[in-house]
Short mmCIF file of N, CA and C in Angstrom, two decimals:
data_model
loop_
_atom_site.label_atom_id
_atom_site.label_comp_id
_atom_site.label_asym_id
_atom_site.label_seq_id
_atom_site.Cartn_x
_atom_site.Cartn_y
_atom_site.Cartn_z
N UNK Z 1 -95.42 24.12 -52.22
CA UNK Z 1 -95.01 24.33 -53.05
C UNK Z 1 -93.38 25.07 -52.86
N UNK Z 2 -93.20 25.71 -51.32
CA UNK Z 2 -92.17 26.19 -51.10
C UNK Z 2 -91.01 25.13 -50.83
N UNK Z 3 -91.75 23.81 -50.16
CA UNK Z 3 -90.76 22.66 -49.59
C UNK Z 3 -90.57 21.93 -51.00
N UNK Z 4 -91.33 21.97 -51.97
CA UNK Z 4 -90.54 21.36 -53.39
C UNK Z 4 -89.24 21.92 -53.70
N UNK Z 5 -89.08 23.32 -53.58
CA UNK Z 5 -88.11 24.21 -54.12
C UNK Z 5 -86.90 24.18 -53.46
N UNK Z 6 -86.96 23.25 -52.18
CA UNK Z 6 -85.68 23.16 -51.08
C UNK Z 6 -85.72 24.51 -50.61
N UNK Z 7 -86.81 25.55 -50.11
CA UNK Z 7 -86.74 26.60 -49.69
C UNK Z 7 -87.42 26.34 -48.17
N UNK Z 8 -86.63 25.62 -47.48
CA UNK Z 8 -87.26 25.58 -46.02
C UNK Z 8 -87.27 26.49 -44.97
N UNK Z 9 -86.29 26.90 -45.05
CA UNK Z 9 -86.34 28.41 -43.97
C UNK Z 9 -87.43 29.32 -44.43
N UNK Z 10 -87.61 29.27 -45.71
CA UNK Z 10 -88.79 30.52 -45.97
C UNK Z 10 -90.08 29.53 -45.78
N UNK Z 11 -90.26 28.39 -45.98
CA UNK Z 11 -91.31 27.72 -45.65
C UNK Z 11 -91.78 27.81 -44.11
N UNK Z 12 -90.70 27.47 -43.24
CA UNK Z 12 -91.19 27.65 -41.95
C UNK Z 12 -91.57 28.82 -41.71
N UNK Z 13 -91.21 29.84 -42.02
CA UNK Z 13 -91.73 31.46 -41.84
C UNK Z 13 -92.97 31.46 -42.30
N UNK Z 14 -93.49 31.13 -43.62
CA UNK Z 14 -94.55 31.03 -44.25
C UNK Z 14 -95.56 30.26 -43.46
N UNK Z 15 -95.28 28.69 -42.78
CA UNK Z 15 -96.34 28.01 -42.40
C UNK Z 15 -96.47 29.14 -40.81
N UNK Z 16 -95.39 29.46 -40.10
CA UNK Z 16 -95.48 30.27 -39.03
C UNK Z 16 -96.71 31.24 -39.19
N UNK Z 17 -96.69 32.01 -40.15
CA UNK Z 17 -98.06 33.10 -40.55
C UNK Z 17 -98.85 32.48 -40.64
N UNK Z 18 -98.88 31.18 -41.14
CA UNK Z 18 -100.24 30.60 -41.28
C UNK Z 18 -100.84 30.55 -40.12
N UNK Z 19 -99.73 29.78 -39.10
CA UNK Z 19 -100.40 29.45 -37.60
C UNK Z 19 -100.77 30.87 -36.52
N UNK Z 20 -100.13 31.76 -37.59
CA UNK Z 20 -100.83 33.09 -36.56
C UNK Z 20 -102.20 33.20 -36.95
N UNK Z 21 -102.68 32.98 -38.21
CA UNK Z 21 -104.17 32.83 -38.55
C UNK Z 21 -104.91 32.03 -37.87
N UNK Z 22 -104.36 30.75 -38.43
CA UNK Z 22 -104.98 29.57 -37.52
C UNK Z 22 -103.86 28.58 -37.04
N UNK Z 23 -104.03 28.55 -35.64
CA UNK Z 23 -103.15 28.17 -34.63
C UNK Z 23 -103.34 26.59 -34.72
N UNK Z 24 -104.66 26.21 -35.63
CA UNK Z 24 -104.92 24.74 -35.26
C UNK Z 24 -104.79 24.21 -36.66
N UNK Z 25 -103.97 24.87 -37.37
CA UNK Z 25 -103.65 24.30 -38.98
C UNK Z 25 -102.74 22.89 -38.93
N UNK Z 26 -103.24 21.80 -39.02
CA UNK Z 26 -102.62 20.64 -39.32
C UNK Z 26 -101.65 20.69 -40.43
N UNK Z 27 -102.12 21.23 -41.45
CA UNK Z 27 -101.40 21.46 -42.70
C UNK Z 27 -99.96 22.40 -42.40
N UNK Z 28 -100.05 23.29 -41.66
CA UNK Z 28 -98.99 24.64 -41.37
C UNK Z 28 -98.06 23.56 -40.22
N UNK Z 29 -98.85 22.85 -39.26
CA UNK Z 29 -97.89 22.40 -38.39
C UNK Z 29 -96.75 20.93 -39.19
N UNK Z 30 -97.54 20.21 -40.23
CA UNK Z 30 -96.70 19.59 -40.95
C UNK Z 30 -95.93 20.20 -42.01
N UNK Z 31 -96.31 20.88 -42.28
CA UNK Z 31 -95.05 22.11 -43.28
C UNK Z 31 -94.15 22.25 -42.48
N UNK Z 32 -94.03 22.83 -41.25
CA UNK Z 32 -93.12 23.29 -40.72
C UNK Z 32 -92.10 21.82 -40.16
N UNK Z 33 -92.70 20.93 -39.78
CA UNK Z 33 -91.99 19.35 -39.27
C UNK Z 33 -91.35 19.15 -40.65
N UNK Z 34 -92.09 18.87 -41.76
CA UNK Z 34 -91.09 18.84 -43.37
C UNK Z 34 -90.28 19.51 -43.54
N UNK Z 35 -90.49 20.98 -43.18
CA UNK Z 35 -89.37 21.94 -43.59
C UNK Z 35 -88.19 21.89 -42.54
N UNK Z 36 -88.58 21.59 -41.65
CA UNK Z 36 -87.50 21.32 -40.37
C UNK Z 36 -86.55 20.14 -40.83
N UNK Z 37 -87.22 19.07 -41.09
CA UNK Z 37 -86.50 17.77 -41.79
C UNK Z 37 -85.91 18.21 -42.87
N UNK Z 38 -86.28 18.72 -43.78
CA UNK Z 38 -85.33 19.33 -45.09
C UNK Z 38 -84.25 20.12 -44.63
N UNK Z 39 -84.26 20.99 -43.87
CA UNK Z 39 -83.03 21.81 -43.19
C UNK Z 39 -82.21 20.79 -42.78
N UNK Z 40 -82.67 19.77 -41.88
CA UNK Z 40 -81.77 18.51 -41.44
C UNK Z 40 -81.14 17.65 -42.57
N UNK Z 41 -81.58 17.63 -43.56
CA UNK Z 41 -80.98 16.85 -44.23
C UNK Z 41 -80.43 17.41 -45.30
N UNK Z 42 -80.18 19.13 -45.52
CA UNK Z 42 -79.52 19.57 -46.09
C UNK Z 42 -78.11 19.66 -45.49
N UNK Z 43 -78.43 20.06 -44.11
CA UNK Z 43 -77.42 19.93 -43.09
C UNK Z 43 -76.36 18.98 -42.94
N UNK Z 44 -77.09 17.75 -42.78
CA UNK Z 44 -76.32 16.58 -43.11
C UNK Z 44 -75.34 16.11 -44.57
N UNK Z 45 -75.92 16.42 -45.61
CA UNK Z 45 -75.32 16.59 -46.95
C UNK Z 45 -74.39 17.70 -46.94
N UNK Z 46 -74.58 18.50 -46.77
CA UNK Z 46 -73.62 19.50 -46.32
C UNK Z 46 -72.26 19.25 -45.66
N UNK Z 47 -72.46 18.58 -44.19
CA UNK Z 47 -71.43 18.42 -43.36
C UNK Z 47 -71.19 17.49 -43.88
N UNK Z 48 -71.64 16.31 -44.65
CA UNK Z 48 -71.01 14.75 -45.34
C UNK Z 48 -69.90 15.68 -46.50
N UNK Z 49 -70.46 16.28 -47.32
CA UNK Z 49 -69.58 16.77 -48.29
C UNK Z 49 -68.04 17.42 -47.35
N UNK Z 50 -68.52 17.98 -46.46
CA UNK Z 50 -67.62 19.31 -45.72
C UNK Z 50 -66.54 18.05 -45.30
N UNK Z 51 -67.38 17.10 -44.86
CA UNK Z 51 -65.98 15.93 -44.07
C UNK Z 51 -65.32 15.24 -44.87
N UNK Z 52 -65.92 14.60 -46.19
CA UNK Z 52 -65.31 13.89 -47.45
C UNK Z 52 -63.86 14.91 -47.80
N UNK Z 53 -64.28 16.19 -48.25
CA UNK Z 53 -63.30 16.91 -48.81
C UNK Z 53 -62.10 16.98 -47.59
N UNK Z 54 -62.60 17.52 -46.29
CA UNK Z 54 -61.40 17.20 -45.30
C UNK Z 54 -60.78 16.29 -45.17
N UNK Z 55 -61.28 15.27 -45.49
CA UNK Z 55 -60.77 13.62 -45.41
C UNK Z 55 -59.53 13.74 -46.77
N UNK Z 56 -60.13 13.93 -47.55
CA UNK Z 56 -59.43 14.00 -48.85
C UNK Z 56 -58.17 14.80 -48.81
N UNK Z 57 -58.35 16.05 -48.15
CA UNK Z 57 -57.25 17.12 -48.08
C UNK Z 57 -56.07 16.74 -46.81
N UNK Z 58 -56.70 15.59 -46.20
CA UNK Z 58 -56.07 14.98 -45.25
C UNK Z 58 -55.83 15.72 -43.81
N UNK Z 59 -57.14 16.54 -43.64
CA UNK Z 59 -57.18 17.43 -42.48
C UNK Z 59 -58.33 16.44 -41.65
N UNK Z 60 -57.81 15.33 -41.18
CA UNK Z 60 -58.51 14.60 -40.33
C UNK Z 60 -59.28 15.17 -39.23
N UNK Z 61 -58.62 15.80 -38.22
CA UNK Z 61 -59.28 16.50 -37.09
C UNK Z 61 -60.63 17.40 -37.71
N UNK Z 62 -60.44 17.90 -38.78
CA UNK Z 62 -61.75 18.83 -39.08
C UNK Z 62 -62.63 17.75 -40.08
N UNK Z 63 -62.21 16.78 -40.64
CA UNK Z 63 -63.29 15.73 -40.82
C UNK Z 63 -64.01 14.79 -39.76
N UNK Z 64 -63.31 14.69 -38.85
CA UNK Z 64 -63.87 14.00 -37.66
C UNK Z 64 -65.11 14.98 -37.00
N UNK Z 65 -64.65 16.26 -37.17
CA UNK Z 65 -65.78 17.31 -36.57
C UNK Z 65 -67.15 17.55 -37.36
N UNK Z 66 -66.99 17.04 -38.50
CA UNK Z 66 -68.06 17.27 -39.48
C UNK Z 66 -68.84 15.80 -39.40
N UNK Z 67 -68.03 14.64 -39.32
CA UNK Z 67 -68.96 13.58 -38.99
C UNK Z 67 -69.59 13.31 -37.71
N UNK Z 68 -68.96 14.09 -36.90
CA UNK Z 68 -69.47 14.15 -35.33
C UNK Z 68 -70.54 14.97 -35.42
N UNK Z 69 -70.67 16.57 -36.06
CA UNK Z 69 -71.76 16.99 -36.19
C UNK Z 69 -72.76 16.41 -36.68
N UNK Z 70 -72.55 15.38 -37.67
CA UNK Z 70 -73.84 14.52 -38.58
C UNK Z 70 -74.46 13.67 -37.22
N UNK Z 71 -73.46 12.94 -36.53
CA UNK Z 71 -74.12 12.01 -35.60
C UNK Z 71 -74.67 12.91 -34.65
N UNK Z 72 -74.22 14.22 -34.11
CA UNK Z 72 -75.00 14.85 -33.14
C UNK Z 72 -76.40 14.94 -33.66
N UNK Z 73 -76.71 15.22 -35.11
CA UNK Z 73 -78.04 15.55 -35.43
C UNK Z 73 -78.93 14.45 -35.76
N UNK Z 74 -78.27 13.27 -36.09
CA UNK Z 74 -78.92 11.92 -36.10
C UNK Z 74 -77.57 10.78 -36.13
N UNK Z 75 -78.01 10.03 -34.61
CA UNK Z 75 -76.77 9.19 -34.12
C UNK Z 75 -76.94 7.99 -34.66
N UNK Z 76 -77.84 7.59 -35.94
CA UNK Z 76 -78.38 6.55 -36.45
C UNK Z 76 -77.75 6.85 -37.62
N UNK Z 77 -77.02 7.79 -38.09
CA UNK Z 77 -76.40 7.85 -39.74
C UNK Z 77 -75.15 7.09 -39.88
N UNK Z 78 -75.59 5.48 -40.46
CA UNK Z 78 -74.20 4.48 -40.51
C UNK Z 78 -73.25 5.23 -41.02
N UNK Z 79 -73.14 5.85 -42.39
CA UNK Z 79 -72.01 6.59 -42.83
C UNK Z 79 -71.48 7.36 -42.23
N UNK Z 80 -71.88 8.09 -41.21
CA UNK Z 80 -71.18 8.99 -40.70
C UNK Z 80 -70.29 8.18 -39.31
N UNK Z 81 -71.25 7.08 -38.82
CA UNK Z 81 -70.48 6.53 -37.70
C UNK Z 81 -69.30 5.56 -38.30
N UNK Z 82 -69.42 5.23 -39.43
CA UNK Z 82 -68.47 4.48 -40.25
C UNK Z 82 -67.26 5.46 -40.67
N UNK Z 83 -67.73 6.73 -40.94
CA UNK Z 83 -66.68 7.48 -41.56
C UNK Z 83 -65.93 7.91 -40.22
N UNK Z 84 -66.62 8.29 -39.05
CA UNK Z 84 -65.81 8.68 -37.81
C UNK Z 84 -64.76 8.05 -37.18
N UNK Z 85 -65.30 6.39 -37.24
CA UNK Z 85 -64.23 5.33 -37.14
C UNK Z 85 -62.82 5.31 -38.01
N UNK Z 86 -63.36 5.33 -38.97
CA UNK Z 86 -62.57 5.34 -40.19
C UNK Z 86 -61.33 6.84 -39.91
N UNK Z 87 -61.51 7.71 -39.71
CA UNK Z 87 -61.16 8.95 -39.52
C UNK Z 87 -60.00 8.78 -38.26
N UNK Z 88 -61.06 8.31 -37.04
CA UNK Z 88 -60.20 8.53 -35.90
C UNK Z 88 -59.12 7.08 -35.75
N UNK Z 89 -59.27 6.22 -36.92
CA UNK Z 89 -57.79 5.12 -37.02
C UNK Z 89 -56.80 5.66 -38.00
N UNK Z 90 -56.99 6.79 -38.93
CA UNK Z 90 -56.36 7.78 -39.47
C UNK Z 90 -55.59 8.30 -38.48
N UNK Z 91 -55.85 8.82 -37.46
CA UNK Z 91 -55.66 10.05 -36.65
C UNK Z 91 -54.74 9.59 -35.59
N UNK Z 92 -54.92 8.06 -35.29
CA UNK Z 92 -54.13 7.21 -34.52
C UNK Z 92 -52.94 6.75 -35.27
N UNK Z 93 -53.12 6.65 -36.48
CA UNK Z 93 -52.00 5.83 -37.29
C UNK Z 93 -50.84 6.92 -37.46
N UNK Z 94 -51.49 8.41 -37.76
CA UNK Z 94 -50.53 9.24 -37.98
C UNK Z 94 -49.83 9.79 -36.76
N UNK Z 95 -50.42 9.86 -35.41
CA UNK Z 95 -50.12 10.03 -34.27
C UNK Z 95 -48.47 9.28 -33.87
N UNK Z 96 -49.00 7.63 -34.34
CA UNK Z 96 -47.85 6.81 -34.20
C UNK Z 96 -46.76 6.92 -34.89
N UNK Z 97 -46.86 7.04 -36.14
CA UNK Z 97 -45.68 7.24 -37.12
C UNK Z 97 -45.18 8.73 -36.61
N UNK Z 98 -45.58 9.65 -36.09
CA UNK Z 98 -45.10 10.90 -35.97
C UNK Z 98 -44.15 10.87 -34.63
N UNK Z 99 -44.91 9.94 -33.73
CA UNK Z 99 -43.95 9.67 -32.71
C UNK Z 99 -42.27 8.95 -33.44
N UNK Z 100 -42.37 8.22 -34.20
CA UNK Z 100 -41.18 7.67 -34.31
C UNK Z 100 -40.45 8.62 -35.09
N UNK Z 101 -41.33 9.99 -36.45
CA UNK Z 101 -40.97 10.46 -37.11
C UNK Z 101 -39.99 11.84 -36.20
N UNK Z 102 -40.94 12.10 -35.17
CA UNK Z 102 -40.27 13.09 -34.16
C UNK Z 102 -39.27 12.83 -33.34
N UNK Z 103 -38.75 11.52 -33.24
CA UNK Z 103 -37.50 11.32 -32.37
C UNK Z 103 -36.76 9.60 -33.02
N UNK Z 104 -36.75 10.16 -33.87
CA UNK Z 104 -35.84 8.82 -34.66
C UNK Z 104 -34.93 7.56 -33.95
N UNK Z 105 -34.17 8.62 -33.01
CA UNK Z 105 -33.28 8.12 -32.06
C UNK Z 105 -34.03 6.96 -31.73
N UNK Z 106 -35.22 6.87 -31.00
CA UNK Z 106 -35.37 6.12 -30.35
C UNK Z 106 -35.53 4.77 -30.89
N UNK Z 107 -35.37 4.55 -32.43
CA UNK Z 107 -35.32 3.47 -33.19
C UNK Z 107 -34.37 2.44 -33.24
N UNK Z 108 -33.29 2.93 -32.44
CA UNK Z 108 -32.20 2.48 -32.32
C UNK Z 108 -32.39 1.27 -30.85
N UNK Z 109 -33.62 1.18 -30.38
CA UNK Z 109 -34.07 0.44 -29.62
C UNK Z 109 -34.75 -0.69 -30.03
N UNK Z 110 -34.74 -2.16 -30.01
CA UNK Z 110 -34.85 -3.11 -30.76
C UNK Z 110 -36.52 -3.13 -30.57
N UNK Z 111 -37.01 -2.97 -29.47
CA UNK Z 111 -38.58 -2.92 -28.98
C UNK Z 111 -38.97 -1.75 -29.87
N UNK Z 112 -38.77 -0.64 -29.91
CA UNK Z 112 -39.22 0.53 -30.52
C UNK Z 112 -38.96 0.12 -32.04
N UNK Z 113 -38.03 -0.05 -32.54
CA UNK Z 113 -37.85 -0.64 -33.91
C UNK Z 113 -38.88 -1.73 -34.31
N UNK Z 114 -39.06 -2.43 -33.49
CA UNK Z 114 -40.18 -3.65 -34.11
C UNK Z 114 -41.41 -2.95 -33.90
N UNK Z 115 -41.83 -2.30 -32.93
CA UNK Z 115 -42.64 -1.34 -32.88
C UNK Z 115 -43.26 -0.91 -33.97
N UNK Z 116 -42.20 0.20 -34.45
CA UNK Z 116 -42.35 0.81 -35.62
C UNK Z 116 -42.89 0.28 -37.07
N UNK Z 117 -42.28 -1.09 -36.84
CA UNK Z 117 -42.14 -1.95 -38.08
C UNK Z 117 -43.60 -2.38 -38.16
N UNK Z 118 -44.10 -2.82 -37.02
CA UNK Z 118 -45.40 -3.41 -37.11
C UNK Z 118 -46.29 -2.04 -37.37
N UNK Z 119 -46.23 -0.98 -37.00
CA UNK Z 119 -47.03 0.26 -37.49
C UNK Z 119 -46.78 0.55 -39.11
N UNK Z 120 -45.61 0.41 -39.63
CA UNK Z 120 -45.65 0.60 -40.99
C UNK Z 120 -46.15 -0.69 -41.50
N UNK Z 121 -46.06 -2.00 -41.43
CA UNK Z 121 -46.89 -2.86 -41.79
C UNK Z 121 -48.26 -2.85 -41.79
N UNK Z 122 -49.06 -2.10 -40.75
CA UNK Z 122 -50.45 -1.79 -40.73
C UNK Z 122 -51.02 -0.97 -41.72
N UNK Z 123 -49.77 0.05 -42.49
CA UNK Z 123 -50.58 1.12 -43.22
C UNK Z 123 -50.92 0.40 -44.69
N UNK Z 124 -50.49 -0.94 -44.75
CA UNK Z 124 -50.84 -1.39 -46.08
C UNK Z 124 -52.53 -1.74 -46.26
N UNK Z 125 -52.94 -1.60 -44.96
CA UNK Z 125 -54.96 -1.75 -45.07
C UNK Z 125 -55.43 -0.50 -45.43
N UNK Z 126 -54.44 0.80 -45.22
CA UNK Z 126 -54.76 2.29 -45.50
C UNK Z 126 -54.77 2.67 -46.85
N UNK Z 127 -55.62 3.38 -47.34
CA UNK Z 127 -55.53 3.80 -48.86
C UNK Z 127 -55.04 5.45 -48.57
N UNK Z 128 -53.55 5.42 -48.33
CA UNK Z 128 -52.84 6.72 -47.92
C UNK Z 128 -52.80 7.92 -48.96
N UNK Z 129 -52.87 9.11 -48.68
CA UNK Z 129 -53.06 10.06 -49.34
C UNK Z 129 -51.76 10.62 -49.61
N UNK Z 130 -51.48 11.84 -50.16
CA UNK Z 130 -50.14 12.42 -50.39
C UNK Z 130 -49.19 12.56 -49.33
N UNK Z 131 -49.81 13.42 -48.23
CA UNK Z 131 -48.94 13.80 -47.04
C UNK Z 131 -48.45 12.59 -46.26
N UNK Z 132 -49.82 11.63 -45.59
CA UNK Z 132 -49.50 10.84 -45.13
C UNK Z 132 -48.51 9.52 -45.59
N UNK Z 133 -48.51 9.53 -46.98
CA UNK Z 133 -47.82 8.39 -47.72
C UNK Z 133 -46.16 9.32 -47.85
N UNK Z 134 -46.11 10.29 -47.56
CA UNK Z 134 -44.82 10.68 -47.42
C UNK Z 134 -44.15 10.55 -45.97
N UNK Z 135 -44.96 10.79 -44.96
CA UNK Z 135 -44.36 10.45 -43.82
C UNK Z 135 -44.26 8.65 -43.83
N UNK Z 136 -45.23 8.00 -44.16
CA UNK Z 136 -44.75 6.54 -44.23
C UNK Z 136 -43.50 6.36 -45.08
N UNK Z 137 -43.21 6.73 -46.06
CA UNK Z 137 -41.97 6.71 -46.89
C UNK Z 137 -40.67 7.23 -45.90
N UNK Z 138 -40.98 8.06 -45.15
CA UNK Z 138 -39.91 8.53 -44.08
C UNK Z 138 -39.41 7.80 -43.44
N UNK Z 139 -40.70 6.86 -42.98
CA UNK Z 139 -40.23 5.94 -41.86
C UNK Z 139 -39.71 4.74 -42.06
N UNK Z 140 -39.97 4.55 -43.75
CA UNK Z 140 -39.44 3.50 -44.08
C UNK Z 140 -38.14 3.55 -44.16
N UNK Z 141 -37.47 5.13 -44.91
CA UNK Z 141 -36.17 5.28 -44.76
C UNK Z 141 -35.25 5.11 -43.56
N UNK Z 142 -35.99 5.45 -42.63
CA UNK Z 142 -35.37 5.58 -41.25
C UNK Z 142 -35.31 4.15 -40.67
N UNK Z 143 -36.26 3.34 -40.87
CA UNK Z 143 -36.19 2.06 -40.37
C UNK Z 143 -35.03 1.46 -41.24
N UNK Z 144 -34.99 1.41 -42.33
CA UNK Z 144 -34.10 0.73 -43.49
C UNK Z 144 -32.75 1.26 -42.76
N UNK Z 145 -32.28 2.56 -42.33
CA UNK Z 145 -31.21 3.10 -42.08
C UNK Z 145 -30.82 2.50 -40.29
N UNK Z 146 -31.68 2.24 -39.74
CA UNK Z 146 -31.46 1.89 -38.45
C UNK Z 146 -31.52 0.43 -38.23
N UNK Z 147 -32.02 -0.46 -39.33
CA UNK Z 147 -32.00 -1.90 -39.82
C UNK Z 147 -30.33 -2.16 -40.37
N UNK Z 148 -29.54 -1.40 -40.62
CA UNK Z 148 -28.29 -1.53 -41.16
C UNK Z 148 -27.37 -1.91 -39.85
N UNK Z 149 -26.77 -3.28 -40.10
CA UNK Z 149 -25.79 -3.84 -39.28
C UNK Z 149 -24.63 -3.20 -39.15
N UNK Z 150 -23.91 -3.21 -38.41
CA UNK Z 150 -22.38 -2.63 -38.25
C UNK Z 150 -21.57 -3.15 -37.81
N UNK Z 151 -20.24 -3.21 -38.08
CA UNK Z 151 -19.35 -4.05 -37.77
C UNK Z 151 -18.51 -3.45 -36.76
N UNK Z 152 -17.95 -3.80 -35.66
CA UNK Z 152 -17.38 -3.17 -34.54
C UNK Z 152 -15.79 -3.82 -34.56
N UNK Z 153 -14.99 -3.08 -33.94
CA UNK Z 153 -13.84 -3.55 -33.51
C UNK Z 153 -13.47 -3.28 -32.21
N UNK Z 154 -13.55 -3.89 -31.36
CA UNK Z 154 -13.23 -3.42 -29.82
C UNK Z 154 -11.97 -3.96 -29.64
N UNK Z 155 -11.22 -3.22 -28.87
CA UNK Z 155 -9.67 -3.55 -28.05
C UNK Z 155 -9.71 -3.10 -26.85
N UNK Z 156 -9.64 -3.74 -25.77
CA UNK Z 156 -9.66 -3.70 -24.53
C UNK Z 156 -8.38 -3.67 -23.58
N UNK Z 157 -7.92 -3.17 -22.94
CA UNK Z 157 -6.75 -3.49 -22.03
C UNK Z 157 -6.87 -4.23 -20.81
N UNK Z 158 -7.99 -5.33 -20.81
CA UNK Z 158 -8.08 -6.14 -20.19
C UNK Z 158 -8.58 -5.68 -18.34
N UNK Z 159 -8.67 -4.44 -18.15
CA UNK Z 159 -9.07 -4.07 -17.11
C UNK Z 159 -10.29 -3.24 -17.15
N UNK Z 160 -10.48 -2.72 -18.48
CA UNK Z 160 -11.65 -1.37 -18.66
C UNK Z 160 -12.65 -2.38 -18.93
N UNK Z 161 -13.95 -2.27 -18.29
CA UNK Z 161 -15.29 -2.67 -18.41
C UNK Z 161 -15.65 -2.13 -19.61
N UNK Z 162 -16.26 -2.88 -20.97
CA UNK Z 162 -16.60 -2.09 -22.05
C UNK Z 162 -18.20 -2.77 -21.82
N UNK Z 163 -18.69 -1.54 -22.51
CA UNK Z 163 -20.48 -1.64 -22.45
C UNK Z 163 -20.80 -1.07 -23.43
N UNK Z 164 -22.00 -1.42 -24.54
CA UNK Z 164 -22.71 -0.68 -25.53
C UNK Z 164 -23.99 -0.20 -25.06
N UNK Z 165 -24.31 0.67 -24.97
CA UNK Z 165 -25.83 1.02 -25.19
C UNK Z 165 -26.73 0.66 -25.93
N UNK Z 166 -27.76 -0.04 -25.20
CA UNK Z 166 -28.89 -0.67 -25.85
C UNK Z 166 -28.13 -2.36 -26.48
N UNK Z 167 -27.26 -2.83 -25.98
CA UNK Z 167 -26.42 -4.10 -26.30
C UNK Z 167 -26.46 -5.03 -24.61
N UNK Z 168 -25.45 -4.11 -24.07
CA UNK Z 168 -25.60 -4.75 -22.64
C UNK Z 168 -23.86 -4.53 -22.40
N UNK Z 169 -23.32 -5.37 -21.65
CA UNK Z 169 -21.91 -5.23 -20.85
C UNK Z 169 -21.32 -6.27 -21.31
N UNK Z 170 -20.42 -6.10 -22.09
CA UNK Z 170 -19.59 -6.83 -22.76
C UNK Z 170 -18.54 -7.51 -21.87
N UNK Z 171 -18.06 -6.60 -20.62
CA UNK Z 171 -17.23 -7.03 -19.64
C UNK Z 171 -15.82 -6.68 -20.20
N UNK Z 172 -14.67 -7.47 -19.86
CA UNK Z 172 -13.48 -7.16 -20.16
C UNK Z 172 -12.76 -7.85 -20.80
N UNK Z 173 -11.74 -7.72 -21.53
CA UNK Z 173 -11.08 -8.90 -22.50
C UNK Z 173 -9.73 -8.48 -22.69
N UNK Z 174 -9.07 -9.43 -23.31
CA UNK Z 174 -7.70 -9.02 -23.88
C UNK Z 174 -7.74 -8.44 -25.11
N UNK Z 175 -6.67 -7.54 -25.36
CA UNK Z 175 -6.60 -6.70 -26.67
C UNK Z 175 -6.28 -7.74 -27.75
N UNK Z 176 -7.19 -8.04 -29.06
CA UNK Z 176 -6.61 -8.82 -30.22
C UNK Z 176 -5.90 -8.22 -31.62
#
């Protein structure tokens, strides 16, 4: 009756008392195993709920900890393995976006700009929540800013070598 009421810890204590009276009691041994299994299931359900809540709150490292706890209890829990992989992809995505947001001047490099554009494009396959969506919007604005072309008028005295950072050497030329 204790097992059916989900009082697993109490059931284990009860069955241990039975074993003190009759150490060979198969029913008590089975009861302890079933109660331990019940505790494991409750723990897994609790960890899953915490993992999902952490994910919704965009606390990806905490969510990963909860999924890892489940995998450590039972490594064949497919939802935990899939959840862990999903969370890891969000962590990697956020790290990539943060790299550009933390140092936006890097976007002036064509290679970095193209890399950031690919990362931005990859976000389409994600169901982003508010915080990560705000970072995506900020990166989009930065990419738009760095994508704007500028017109330069350069004049020279035909002796000074002109060079533009991230473009290359323009050489010398007559003033126009």
